[in-house]
Short mmCIF file of C-alpha atoms in Angstrom, two decimals:
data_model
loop_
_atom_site.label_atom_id
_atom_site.label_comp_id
_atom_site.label_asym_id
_atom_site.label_seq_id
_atom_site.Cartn_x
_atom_site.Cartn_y
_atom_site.Cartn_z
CA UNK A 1 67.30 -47.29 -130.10
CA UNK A 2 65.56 -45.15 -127.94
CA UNK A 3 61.57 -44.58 -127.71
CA UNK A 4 59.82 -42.86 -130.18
CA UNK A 5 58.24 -39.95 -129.97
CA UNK A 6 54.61 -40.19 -128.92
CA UNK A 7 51.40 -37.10 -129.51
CA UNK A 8 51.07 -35.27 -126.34
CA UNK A 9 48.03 -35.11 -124.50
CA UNK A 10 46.15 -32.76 -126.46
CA UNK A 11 46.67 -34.30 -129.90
CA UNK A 12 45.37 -37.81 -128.21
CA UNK A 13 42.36 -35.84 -126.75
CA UNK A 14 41.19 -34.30 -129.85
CA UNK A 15 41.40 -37.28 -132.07
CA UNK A 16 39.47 -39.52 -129.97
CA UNK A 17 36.90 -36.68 -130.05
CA UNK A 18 36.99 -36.86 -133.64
CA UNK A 19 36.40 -40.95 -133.40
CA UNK A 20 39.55 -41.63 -134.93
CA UNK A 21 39.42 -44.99 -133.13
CA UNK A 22 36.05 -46.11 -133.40
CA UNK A 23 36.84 -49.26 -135.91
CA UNK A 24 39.08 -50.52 -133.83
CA UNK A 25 37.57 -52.54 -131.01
CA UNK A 26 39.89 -51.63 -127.65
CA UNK A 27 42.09 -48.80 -129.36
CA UNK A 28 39.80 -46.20 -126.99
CA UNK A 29 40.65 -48.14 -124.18
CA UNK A 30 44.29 -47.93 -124.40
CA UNK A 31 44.27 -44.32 -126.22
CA UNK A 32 43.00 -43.45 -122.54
CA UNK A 33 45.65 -45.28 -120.57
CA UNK A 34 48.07 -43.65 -122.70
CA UNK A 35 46.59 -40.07 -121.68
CA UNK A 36 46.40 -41.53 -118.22
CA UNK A 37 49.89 -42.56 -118.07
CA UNK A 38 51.44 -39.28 -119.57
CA UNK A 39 49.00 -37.55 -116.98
CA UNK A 40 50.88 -40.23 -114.15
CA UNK A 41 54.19 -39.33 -115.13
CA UNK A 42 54.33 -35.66 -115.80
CA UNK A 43 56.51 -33.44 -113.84
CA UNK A 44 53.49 -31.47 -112.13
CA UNK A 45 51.60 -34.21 -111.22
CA UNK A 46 51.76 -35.30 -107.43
CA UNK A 47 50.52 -38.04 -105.55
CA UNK A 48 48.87 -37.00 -101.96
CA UNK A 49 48.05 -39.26 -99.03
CA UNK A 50 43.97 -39.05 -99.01
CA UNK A 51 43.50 -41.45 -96.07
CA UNK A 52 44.95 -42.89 -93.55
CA UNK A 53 43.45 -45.92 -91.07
CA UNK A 54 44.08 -48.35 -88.61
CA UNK A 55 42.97 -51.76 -88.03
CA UNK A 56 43.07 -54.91 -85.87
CA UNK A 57 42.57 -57.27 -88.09
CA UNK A 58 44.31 -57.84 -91.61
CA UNK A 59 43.63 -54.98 -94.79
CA UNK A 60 43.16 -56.68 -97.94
CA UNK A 61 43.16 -54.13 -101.65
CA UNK A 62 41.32 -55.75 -104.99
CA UNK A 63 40.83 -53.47 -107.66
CA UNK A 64 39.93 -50.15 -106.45
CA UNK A 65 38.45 -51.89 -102.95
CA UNK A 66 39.75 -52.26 -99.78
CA UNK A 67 38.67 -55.02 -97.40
CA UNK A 68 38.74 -55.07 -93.67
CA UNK A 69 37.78 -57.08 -91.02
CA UNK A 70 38.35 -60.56 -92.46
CA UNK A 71 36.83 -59.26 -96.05
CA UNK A 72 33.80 -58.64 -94.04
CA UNK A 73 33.57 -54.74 -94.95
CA UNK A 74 34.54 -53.19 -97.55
CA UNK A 75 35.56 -49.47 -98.70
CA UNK A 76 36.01 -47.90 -101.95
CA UNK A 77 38.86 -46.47 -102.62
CA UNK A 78 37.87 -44.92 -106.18
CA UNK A 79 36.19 -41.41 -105.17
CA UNK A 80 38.07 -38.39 -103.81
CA UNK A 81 37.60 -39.75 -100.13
CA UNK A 82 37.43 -43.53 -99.52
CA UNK A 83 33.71 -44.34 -98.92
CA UNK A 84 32.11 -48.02 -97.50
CA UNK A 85 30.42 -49.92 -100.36
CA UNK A 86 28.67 -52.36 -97.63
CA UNK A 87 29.33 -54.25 -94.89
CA UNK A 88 28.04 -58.27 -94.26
CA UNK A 89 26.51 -59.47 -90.97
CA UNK A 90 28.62 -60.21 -87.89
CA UNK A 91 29.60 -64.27 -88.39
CA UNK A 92 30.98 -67.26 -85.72
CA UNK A 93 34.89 -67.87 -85.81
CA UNK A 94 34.06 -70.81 -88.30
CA UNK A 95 31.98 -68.90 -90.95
CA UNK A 96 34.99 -66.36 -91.19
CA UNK A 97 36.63 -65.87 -94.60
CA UNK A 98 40.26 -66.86 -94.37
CA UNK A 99 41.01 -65.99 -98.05
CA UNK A 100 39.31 -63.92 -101.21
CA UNK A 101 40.51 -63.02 -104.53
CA UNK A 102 38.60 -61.02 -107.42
CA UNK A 103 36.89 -63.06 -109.64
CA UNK A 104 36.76 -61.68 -113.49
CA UNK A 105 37.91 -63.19 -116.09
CA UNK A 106 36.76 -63.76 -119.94
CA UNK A 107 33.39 -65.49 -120.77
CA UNK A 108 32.88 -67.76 -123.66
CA UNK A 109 29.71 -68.64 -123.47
CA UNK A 110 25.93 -67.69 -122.02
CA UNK A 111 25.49 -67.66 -118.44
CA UNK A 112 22.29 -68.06 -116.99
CA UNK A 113 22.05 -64.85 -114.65
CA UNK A 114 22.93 -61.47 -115.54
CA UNK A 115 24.99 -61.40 -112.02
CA UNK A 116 27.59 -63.55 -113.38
CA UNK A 117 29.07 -61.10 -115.53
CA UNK A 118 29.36 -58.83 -113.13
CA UNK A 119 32.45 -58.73 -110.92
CA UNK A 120 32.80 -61.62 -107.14
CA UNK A 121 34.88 -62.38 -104.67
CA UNK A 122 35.75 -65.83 -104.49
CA UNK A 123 35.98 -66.16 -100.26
CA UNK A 124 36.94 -69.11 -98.53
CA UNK A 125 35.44 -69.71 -95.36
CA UNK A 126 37.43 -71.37 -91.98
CA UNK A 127 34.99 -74.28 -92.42
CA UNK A 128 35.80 -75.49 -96.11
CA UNK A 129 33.33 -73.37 -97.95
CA UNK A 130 33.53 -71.55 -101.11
CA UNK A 131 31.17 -68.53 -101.61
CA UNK A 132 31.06 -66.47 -104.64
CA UNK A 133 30.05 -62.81 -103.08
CA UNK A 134 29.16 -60.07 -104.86
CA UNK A 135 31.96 -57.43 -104.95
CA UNK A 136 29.61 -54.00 -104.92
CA UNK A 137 26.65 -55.34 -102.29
CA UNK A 138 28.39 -57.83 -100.42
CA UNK A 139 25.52 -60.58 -101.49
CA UNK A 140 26.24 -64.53 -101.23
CA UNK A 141 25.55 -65.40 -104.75
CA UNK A 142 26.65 -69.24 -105.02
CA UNK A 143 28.22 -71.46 -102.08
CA UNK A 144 30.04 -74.65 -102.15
CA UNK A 145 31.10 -76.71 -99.47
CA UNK A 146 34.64 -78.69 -100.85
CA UNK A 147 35.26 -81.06 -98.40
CA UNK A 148 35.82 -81.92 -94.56
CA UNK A 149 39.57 -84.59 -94.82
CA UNK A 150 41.37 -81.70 -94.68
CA UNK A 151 41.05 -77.81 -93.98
CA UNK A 152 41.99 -75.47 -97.24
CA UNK A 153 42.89 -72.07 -96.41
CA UNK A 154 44.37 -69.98 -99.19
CA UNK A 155 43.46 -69.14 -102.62
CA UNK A 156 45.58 -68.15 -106.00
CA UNK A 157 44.89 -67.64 -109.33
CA UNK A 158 46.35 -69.69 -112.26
CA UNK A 159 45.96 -66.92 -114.91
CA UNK A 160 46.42 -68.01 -117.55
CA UNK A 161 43.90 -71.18 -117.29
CA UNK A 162 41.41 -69.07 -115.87
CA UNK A 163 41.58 -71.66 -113.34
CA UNK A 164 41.25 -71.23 -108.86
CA UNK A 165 44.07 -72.91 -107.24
CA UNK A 166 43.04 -73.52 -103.62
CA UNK A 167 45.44 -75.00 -100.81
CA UNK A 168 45.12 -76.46 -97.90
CA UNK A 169 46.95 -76.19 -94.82
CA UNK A 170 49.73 -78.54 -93.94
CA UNK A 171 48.60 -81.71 -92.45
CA UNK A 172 51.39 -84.42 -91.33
CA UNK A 173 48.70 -86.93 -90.36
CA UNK A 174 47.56 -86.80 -93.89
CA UNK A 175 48.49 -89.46 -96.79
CA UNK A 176 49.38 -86.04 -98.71
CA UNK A 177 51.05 -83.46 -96.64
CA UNK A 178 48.95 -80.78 -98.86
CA UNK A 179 45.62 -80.72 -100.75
CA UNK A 180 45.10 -78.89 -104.37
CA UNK A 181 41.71 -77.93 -105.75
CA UNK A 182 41.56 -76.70 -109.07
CA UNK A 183 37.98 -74.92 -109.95
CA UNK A 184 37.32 -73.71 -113.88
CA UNK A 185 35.19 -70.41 -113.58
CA UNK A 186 31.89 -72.50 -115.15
CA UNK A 187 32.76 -75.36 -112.93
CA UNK A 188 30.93 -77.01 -110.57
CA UNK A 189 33.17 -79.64 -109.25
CA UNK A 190 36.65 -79.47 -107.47
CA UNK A 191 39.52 -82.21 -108.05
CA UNK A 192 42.37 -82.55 -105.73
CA UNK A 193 45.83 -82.75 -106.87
CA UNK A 194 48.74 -84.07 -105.32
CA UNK A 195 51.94 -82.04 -104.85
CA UNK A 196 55.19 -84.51 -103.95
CA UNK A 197 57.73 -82.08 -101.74
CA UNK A 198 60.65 -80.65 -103.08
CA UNK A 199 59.50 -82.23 -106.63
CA UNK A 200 57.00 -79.47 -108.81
CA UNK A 201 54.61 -82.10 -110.85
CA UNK A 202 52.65 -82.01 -113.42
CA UNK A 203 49.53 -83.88 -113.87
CA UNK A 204 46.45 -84.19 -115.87
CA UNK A 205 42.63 -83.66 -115.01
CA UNK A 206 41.26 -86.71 -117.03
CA UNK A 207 39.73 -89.80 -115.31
CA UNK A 208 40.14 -88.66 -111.39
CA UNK A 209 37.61 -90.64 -110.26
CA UNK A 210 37.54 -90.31 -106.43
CA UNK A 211 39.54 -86.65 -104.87
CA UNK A 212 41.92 -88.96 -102.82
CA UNK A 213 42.18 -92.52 -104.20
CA UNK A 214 42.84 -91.86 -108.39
CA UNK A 215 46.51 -90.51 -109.35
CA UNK A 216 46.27 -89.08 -112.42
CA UNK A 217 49.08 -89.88 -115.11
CA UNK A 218 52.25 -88.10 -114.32
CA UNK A 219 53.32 -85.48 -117.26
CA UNK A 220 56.33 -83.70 -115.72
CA UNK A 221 58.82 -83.74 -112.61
CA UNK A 222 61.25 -81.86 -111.73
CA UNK A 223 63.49 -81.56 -108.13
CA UNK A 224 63.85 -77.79 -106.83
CA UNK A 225 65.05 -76.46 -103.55
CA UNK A 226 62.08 -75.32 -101.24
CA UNK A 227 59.59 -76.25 -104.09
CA UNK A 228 59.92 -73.76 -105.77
CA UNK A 229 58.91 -73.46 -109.68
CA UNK A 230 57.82 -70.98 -112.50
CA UNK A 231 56.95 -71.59 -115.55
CA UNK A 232 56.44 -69.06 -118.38
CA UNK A 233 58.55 -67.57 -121.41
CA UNK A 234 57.98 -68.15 -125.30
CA UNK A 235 58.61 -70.85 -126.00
CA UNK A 236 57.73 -72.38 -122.74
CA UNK A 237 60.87 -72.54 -120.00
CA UNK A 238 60.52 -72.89 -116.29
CA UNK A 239 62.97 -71.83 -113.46
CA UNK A 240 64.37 -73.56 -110.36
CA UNK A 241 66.40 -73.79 -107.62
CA UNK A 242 68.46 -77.11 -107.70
CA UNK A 243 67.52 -79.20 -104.42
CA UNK A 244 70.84 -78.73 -102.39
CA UNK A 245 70.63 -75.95 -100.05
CA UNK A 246 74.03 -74.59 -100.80
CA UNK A 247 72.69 -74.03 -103.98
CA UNK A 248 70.29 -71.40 -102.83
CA UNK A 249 69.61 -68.22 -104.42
CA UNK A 250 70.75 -69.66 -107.77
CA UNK A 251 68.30 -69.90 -110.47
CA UNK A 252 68.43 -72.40 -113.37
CA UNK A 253 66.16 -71.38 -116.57
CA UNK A 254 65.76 -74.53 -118.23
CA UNK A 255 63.38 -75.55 -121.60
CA UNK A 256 60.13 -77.18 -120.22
CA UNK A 257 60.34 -79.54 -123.77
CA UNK A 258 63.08 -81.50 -122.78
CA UNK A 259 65.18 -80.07 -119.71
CA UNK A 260 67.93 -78.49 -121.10
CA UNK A 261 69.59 -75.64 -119.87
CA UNK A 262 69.15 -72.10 -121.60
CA UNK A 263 72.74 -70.51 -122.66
CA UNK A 264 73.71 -68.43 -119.72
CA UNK A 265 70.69 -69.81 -117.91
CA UNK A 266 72.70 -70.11 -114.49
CA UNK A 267 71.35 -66.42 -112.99
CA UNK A 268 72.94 -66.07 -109.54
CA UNK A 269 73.19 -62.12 -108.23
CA UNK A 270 76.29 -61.55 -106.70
CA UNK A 271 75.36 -59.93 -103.53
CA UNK A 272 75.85 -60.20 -99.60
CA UNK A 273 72.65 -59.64 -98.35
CA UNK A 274 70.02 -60.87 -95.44
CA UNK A 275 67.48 -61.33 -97.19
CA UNK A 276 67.84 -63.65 -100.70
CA UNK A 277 67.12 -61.97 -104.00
CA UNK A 278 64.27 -63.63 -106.23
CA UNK A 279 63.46 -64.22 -109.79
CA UNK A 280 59.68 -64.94 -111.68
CA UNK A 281 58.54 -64.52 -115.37
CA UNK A 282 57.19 -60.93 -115.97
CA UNK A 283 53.82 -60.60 -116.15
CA UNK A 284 53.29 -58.69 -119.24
CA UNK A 285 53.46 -61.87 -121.07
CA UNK A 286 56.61 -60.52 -123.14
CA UNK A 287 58.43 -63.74 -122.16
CA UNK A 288 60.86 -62.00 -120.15
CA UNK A 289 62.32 -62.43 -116.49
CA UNK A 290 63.05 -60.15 -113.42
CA UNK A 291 65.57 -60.68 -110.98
CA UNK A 292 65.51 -58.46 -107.91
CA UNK A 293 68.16 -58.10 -105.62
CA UNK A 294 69.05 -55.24 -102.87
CA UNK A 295 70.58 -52.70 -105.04
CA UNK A 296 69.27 -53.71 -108.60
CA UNK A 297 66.28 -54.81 -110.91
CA UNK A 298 67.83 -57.15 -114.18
CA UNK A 299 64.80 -57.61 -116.68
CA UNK A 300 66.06 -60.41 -118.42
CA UNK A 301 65.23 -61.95 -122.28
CA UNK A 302 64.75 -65.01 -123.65
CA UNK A 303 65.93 -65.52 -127.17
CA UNK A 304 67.18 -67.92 -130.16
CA UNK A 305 71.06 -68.78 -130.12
CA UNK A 306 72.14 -67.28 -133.84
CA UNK A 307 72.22 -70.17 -136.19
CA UNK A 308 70.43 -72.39 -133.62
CA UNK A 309 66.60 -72.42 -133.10
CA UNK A 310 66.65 -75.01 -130.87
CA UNK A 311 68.39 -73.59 -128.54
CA UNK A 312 67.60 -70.49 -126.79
CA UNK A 313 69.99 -67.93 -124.57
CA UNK A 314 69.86 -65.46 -121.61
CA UNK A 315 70.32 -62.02 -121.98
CA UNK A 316 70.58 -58.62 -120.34
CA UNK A 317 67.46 -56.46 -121.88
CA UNK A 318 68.05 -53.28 -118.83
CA UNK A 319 69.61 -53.05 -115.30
CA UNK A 320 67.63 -51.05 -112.77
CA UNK A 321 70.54 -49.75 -110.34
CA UNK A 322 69.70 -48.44 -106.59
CA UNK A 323 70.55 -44.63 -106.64
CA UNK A 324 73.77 -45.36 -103.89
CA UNK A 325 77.10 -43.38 -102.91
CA UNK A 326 79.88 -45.08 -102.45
CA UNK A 327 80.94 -44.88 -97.91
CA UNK A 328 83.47 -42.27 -97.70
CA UNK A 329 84.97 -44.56 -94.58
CA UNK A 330 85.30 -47.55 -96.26
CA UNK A 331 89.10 -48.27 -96.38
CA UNK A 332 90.23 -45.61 -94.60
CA UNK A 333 93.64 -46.28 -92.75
CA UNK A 334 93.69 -45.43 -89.13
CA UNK A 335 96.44 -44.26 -86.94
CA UNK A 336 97.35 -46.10 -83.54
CA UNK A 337 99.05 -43.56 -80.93
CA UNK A 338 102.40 -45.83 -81.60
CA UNK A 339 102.11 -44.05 -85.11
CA UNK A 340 101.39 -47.25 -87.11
CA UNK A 341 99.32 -47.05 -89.69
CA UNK A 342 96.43 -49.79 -89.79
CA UNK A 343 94.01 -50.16 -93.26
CA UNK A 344 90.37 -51.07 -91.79
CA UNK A 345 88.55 -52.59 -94.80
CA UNK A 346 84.50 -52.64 -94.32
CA UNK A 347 82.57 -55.23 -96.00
CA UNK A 348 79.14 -53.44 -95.89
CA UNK A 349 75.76 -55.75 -96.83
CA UNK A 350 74.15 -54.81 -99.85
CA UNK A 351 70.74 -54.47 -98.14
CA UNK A 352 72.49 -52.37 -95.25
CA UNK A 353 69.04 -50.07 -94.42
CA UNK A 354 71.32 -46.97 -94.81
CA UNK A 355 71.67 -47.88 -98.16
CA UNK A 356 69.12 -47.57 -100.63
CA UNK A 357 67.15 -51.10 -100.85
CA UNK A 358 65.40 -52.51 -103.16
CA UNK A 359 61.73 -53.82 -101.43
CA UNK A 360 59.47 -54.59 -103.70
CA UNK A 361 59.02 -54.54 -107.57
CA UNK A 362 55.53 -54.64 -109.28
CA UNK A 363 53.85 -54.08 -112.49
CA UNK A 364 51.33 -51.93 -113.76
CA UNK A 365 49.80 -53.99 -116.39
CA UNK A 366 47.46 -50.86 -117.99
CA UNK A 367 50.18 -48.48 -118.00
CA UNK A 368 52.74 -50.73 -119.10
CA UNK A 369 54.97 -49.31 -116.36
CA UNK A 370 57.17 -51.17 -113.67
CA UNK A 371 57.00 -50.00 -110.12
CA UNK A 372 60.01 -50.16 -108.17
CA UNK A 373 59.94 -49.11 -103.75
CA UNK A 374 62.84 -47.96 -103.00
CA UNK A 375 63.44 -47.87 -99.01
CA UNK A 376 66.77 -45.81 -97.06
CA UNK A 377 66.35 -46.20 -92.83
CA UNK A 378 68.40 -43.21 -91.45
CA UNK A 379 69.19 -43.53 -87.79
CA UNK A 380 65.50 -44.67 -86.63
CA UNK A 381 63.08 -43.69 -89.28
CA UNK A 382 63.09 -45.00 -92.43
CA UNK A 383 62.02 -43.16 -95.74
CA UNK A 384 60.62 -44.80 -98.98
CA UNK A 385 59.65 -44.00 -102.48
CA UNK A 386 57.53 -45.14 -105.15
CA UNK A 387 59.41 -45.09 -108.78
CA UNK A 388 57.62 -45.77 -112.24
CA UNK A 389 60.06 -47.41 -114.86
CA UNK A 390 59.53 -47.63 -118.15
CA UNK A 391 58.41 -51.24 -119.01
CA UNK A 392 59.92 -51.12 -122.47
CA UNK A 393 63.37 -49.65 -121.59
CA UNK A 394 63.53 -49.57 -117.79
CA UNK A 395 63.86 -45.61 -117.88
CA UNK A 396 62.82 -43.44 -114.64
CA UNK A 397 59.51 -41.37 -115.31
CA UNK A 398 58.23 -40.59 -111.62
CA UNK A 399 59.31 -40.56 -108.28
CA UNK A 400 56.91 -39.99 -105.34
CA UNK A 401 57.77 -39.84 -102.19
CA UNK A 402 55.50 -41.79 -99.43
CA UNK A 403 55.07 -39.27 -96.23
CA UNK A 404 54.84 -42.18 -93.05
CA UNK A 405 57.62 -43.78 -92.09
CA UNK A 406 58.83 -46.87 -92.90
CA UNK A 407 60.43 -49.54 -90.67
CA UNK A 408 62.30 -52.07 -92.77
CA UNK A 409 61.38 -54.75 -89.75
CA UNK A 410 57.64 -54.90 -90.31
CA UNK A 411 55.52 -56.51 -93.49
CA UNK A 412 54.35 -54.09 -95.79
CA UNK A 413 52.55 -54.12 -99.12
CA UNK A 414 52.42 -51.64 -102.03
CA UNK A 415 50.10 -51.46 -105.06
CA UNK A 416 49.41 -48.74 -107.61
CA UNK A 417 46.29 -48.92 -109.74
CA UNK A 418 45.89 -46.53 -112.55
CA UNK A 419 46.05 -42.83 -109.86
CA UNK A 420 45.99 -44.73 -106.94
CA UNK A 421 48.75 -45.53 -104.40
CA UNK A 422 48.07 -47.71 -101.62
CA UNK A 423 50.35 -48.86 -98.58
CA UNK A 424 49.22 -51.31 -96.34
CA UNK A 425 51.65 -51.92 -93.35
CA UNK A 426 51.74 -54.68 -90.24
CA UNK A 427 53.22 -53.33 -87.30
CA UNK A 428 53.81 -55.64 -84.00
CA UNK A 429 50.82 -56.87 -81.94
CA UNK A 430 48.98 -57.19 -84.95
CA UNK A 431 48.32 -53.64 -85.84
CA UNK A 432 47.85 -52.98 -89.55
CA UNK A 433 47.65 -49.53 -91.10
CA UNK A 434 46.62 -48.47 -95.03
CA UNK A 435 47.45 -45.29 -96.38
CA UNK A 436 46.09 -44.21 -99.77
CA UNK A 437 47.28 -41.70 -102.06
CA UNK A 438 45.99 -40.26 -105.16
CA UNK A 439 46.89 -38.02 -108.02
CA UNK A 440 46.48 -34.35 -108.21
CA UNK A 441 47.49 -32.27 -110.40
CA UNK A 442 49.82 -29.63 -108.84
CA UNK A 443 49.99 -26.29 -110.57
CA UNK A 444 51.64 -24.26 -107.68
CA UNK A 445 50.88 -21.00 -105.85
CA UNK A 446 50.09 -19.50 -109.29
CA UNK A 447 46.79 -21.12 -110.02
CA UNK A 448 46.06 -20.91 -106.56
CA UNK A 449 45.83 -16.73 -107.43
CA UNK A 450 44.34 -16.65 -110.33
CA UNK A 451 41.80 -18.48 -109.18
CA UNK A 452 41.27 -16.03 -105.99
CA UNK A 453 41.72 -13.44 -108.29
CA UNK A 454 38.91 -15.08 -111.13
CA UNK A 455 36.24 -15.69 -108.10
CA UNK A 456 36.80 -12.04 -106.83
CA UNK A 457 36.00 -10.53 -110.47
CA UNK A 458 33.65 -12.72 -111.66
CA UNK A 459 31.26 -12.49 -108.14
CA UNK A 460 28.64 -15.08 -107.46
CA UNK A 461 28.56 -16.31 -111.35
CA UNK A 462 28.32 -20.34 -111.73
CA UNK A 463 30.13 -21.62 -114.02
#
């Protein structure tokens, strides 16, 4: 079944001015994402490039701010024209932040200044500390130094604990080639976790005792190829690579009660390609999986076998395909000037840049929409665009076009934020360049004169 049919824009507006929603705690909030969205996606609506600049050192984006110079200033990229929101005082190489993230999360309890409730950045420094900074002055709010065995240098977020995951670098002189700290958002103490290569384990947080002499009691272990590991789905499954290398680039989606393998849980993409496809949980928390290759998006579901609850089973739910012609040469016989006729057969990759590629795939958890970049390199210039799927049904809503080139050899990154577009690109020598984009609405040349036309007959009156 397709989607129903929603109120347009209008109808939406005028209810929530008649506080039709005002019982419902959070129904305003997503009555105006769903204005927001239809806004996003209608055919008028165009996304321009705002700003454009250049930088030496890395460009970091966190909610509507964009970070340069080692997090060190930062810009906001939330009014018509990116402004700077502050910058902090020159440091030495050893006070510099190697890693931030955006700290905001629920709160269950009372905390004791009214600064906590207010959006950080967690930054880690290059020697071992942990500052909490505040994200609109740039203020060191709280500072803790984790330790001086080993050096940590990068930081994640476990979601769905609310817990910091921060890693250190690899050290071979170490007992434990890597370091884990795990820090709760009221906590005040760190504990290190082991992590045994190629094996993903799971361990508890009870009775550590010293951060490198205590193992805690082993819950779960599992061998993958390259350590890699997901875990998500309802109920819970994880995914993995088995540990032989000519296993690569096939996934196994297995129960995390007791290991068995999901019915058609084998996923492997048949493609020739450079570059590997990959797989994760989606991050709506619907329990479903996307598998990305060069030339298409699978958004997979996890379900009950019929007459078997035990068991669950793999399925397609939609297939985002890469918008591709088929080569006119390919298989095209050839003449020799003896008069024989020779078949050439061409074996193209599927991530050949004249082809339409698949880059990256991200989604847009307030608008409930997928975002696909789609990139096609023509002779030396590449071209890329930005397309919004539907989350529910995978169907195309928007396309918009990015103006600067894009060369499929560098690293580039890609976010969109509620009208916001952002492009951050590495180039060689360590040149990085961010180009932001944001919606207008796009009425044509006809506005354009009736509003010349409504300022010559209405003279200097302010509206």
């Amino acid at each position: 079944m397709g989607p129903s049919q929603k109120p347009n824009v209008c109808c939406r507006l005028s209810r929530r001015a008649l506080g039709f929603f005002s019982r419902d705690a959070g129904v305003v909030q997503r009555t105006n994402l769903g204005i927001l969205r239809a806004l996003v996606c209608q055919e008028s609506t165009k996304f321009k490039n705002v700003w454009t600049t250049h930088s030496k050192s890395p460009i970091a984006y966190e909610r509507g701010r964009i970070y340069f110079d080692n997090y060190r200033c930062c810009v906001s990229s939330v009014a018509s024209e990116p402004r700077k929101l502050y910058e902090m005082p020159k440091c030495s190489k050893s006070e510099k932040i190697e890693d931030a993230l955006l700290w905001e999360c629920p709160v269950g309890e009372m905390l004791p200044n009214s600064s906590d409730y207010k959006s950080s950045l967690i930054a880690l420094t290059a020697h071992n500390w942990l500052l909490r900074i505040s994200a609109t002055t740039g203020k060191v709010l709280e500072k803790i130094y984790l330790a001086s065995y080993c050096k940590f240098r990068y930081l994640s977020w476990d979601t769905p604990q609310e817990v910091i995951a921060i890693k250190s670098a690899q050290n071979k002189s170490s007992a434990l080639a890597r370091q884990f700290l795990l820090l709760g958002r009221h906590s005040t103490a760190c504990f290190a976790v082991p992590c045994s290569v190629p094996c993903a384990t799971f361990l508890t947080n009870r009775d550590f005792g010293n951060q490198q002499k205590d193992t805690p009691p082993l819950l779960f272990e599992v061998s993958s190829l390259e350590n890699a590991f997901q875990i998500g789905g309802h109920p819970w499954h994880y995914i993995i690579t088995p540990n032989k290398k000519k296993q690569k680039g096939v996934f196994h989606i297995c129960a995390l009660k007791d290991n068995s393998l999901a019915k058609n849980g084998i996923q492997e993409m048949e493609c020739c390609s450079l570059e590997s496809d990959w797989i994760y949980f989606h991050p709506d928390a619907s329990g479903r999986i996307i598998h990305v290759g060069p030339n298409q998006v699978k958004v997979l579901k996890l379900s009950e076998v019929e007459n078997n609850s035990a068991q669950h089973q793999i399925s397609e739910d939609f297939v985002i395909l890469a918008n591709r012609e088929k080569n006119k040469n390919e298989n095209l016989p050839t003449v020799t000037a003896s008069g024989r006729v020779v078949k050439k057969s061409f074996n193209l990759l599927d991530d050949d840049p004249e082809q339409e590629t698949f880059k990256i795939v991200d989604y847009e958890d307030e608008l409930d929409l997928l975002s696909v970049v789609a990139v096609t390199q023509i002779d030396a210039e590449g071209k890329a665009h930005l397309d919004f799927h539907c989350n529910e049904y995978g169907t195309l809503l928007k396309s918009i076009p990015l103006v600067e080139s894009w060369d499929v050899t560098y690293s580039h990154e890609v976010y969109f934020d509620r009208d916001l577009v952002l492009h951050i690109e590495q180039k060689p020598s360590r040149v990085f360049s961010c180009y932001v984009y944001q919606m207008v609405c796009d009425h044509g040349d006809e506005e354009e004169t009736t509003n010349r036309s409504c300022k010559k007959d209405c003279g200097n009156f302010k509206f």
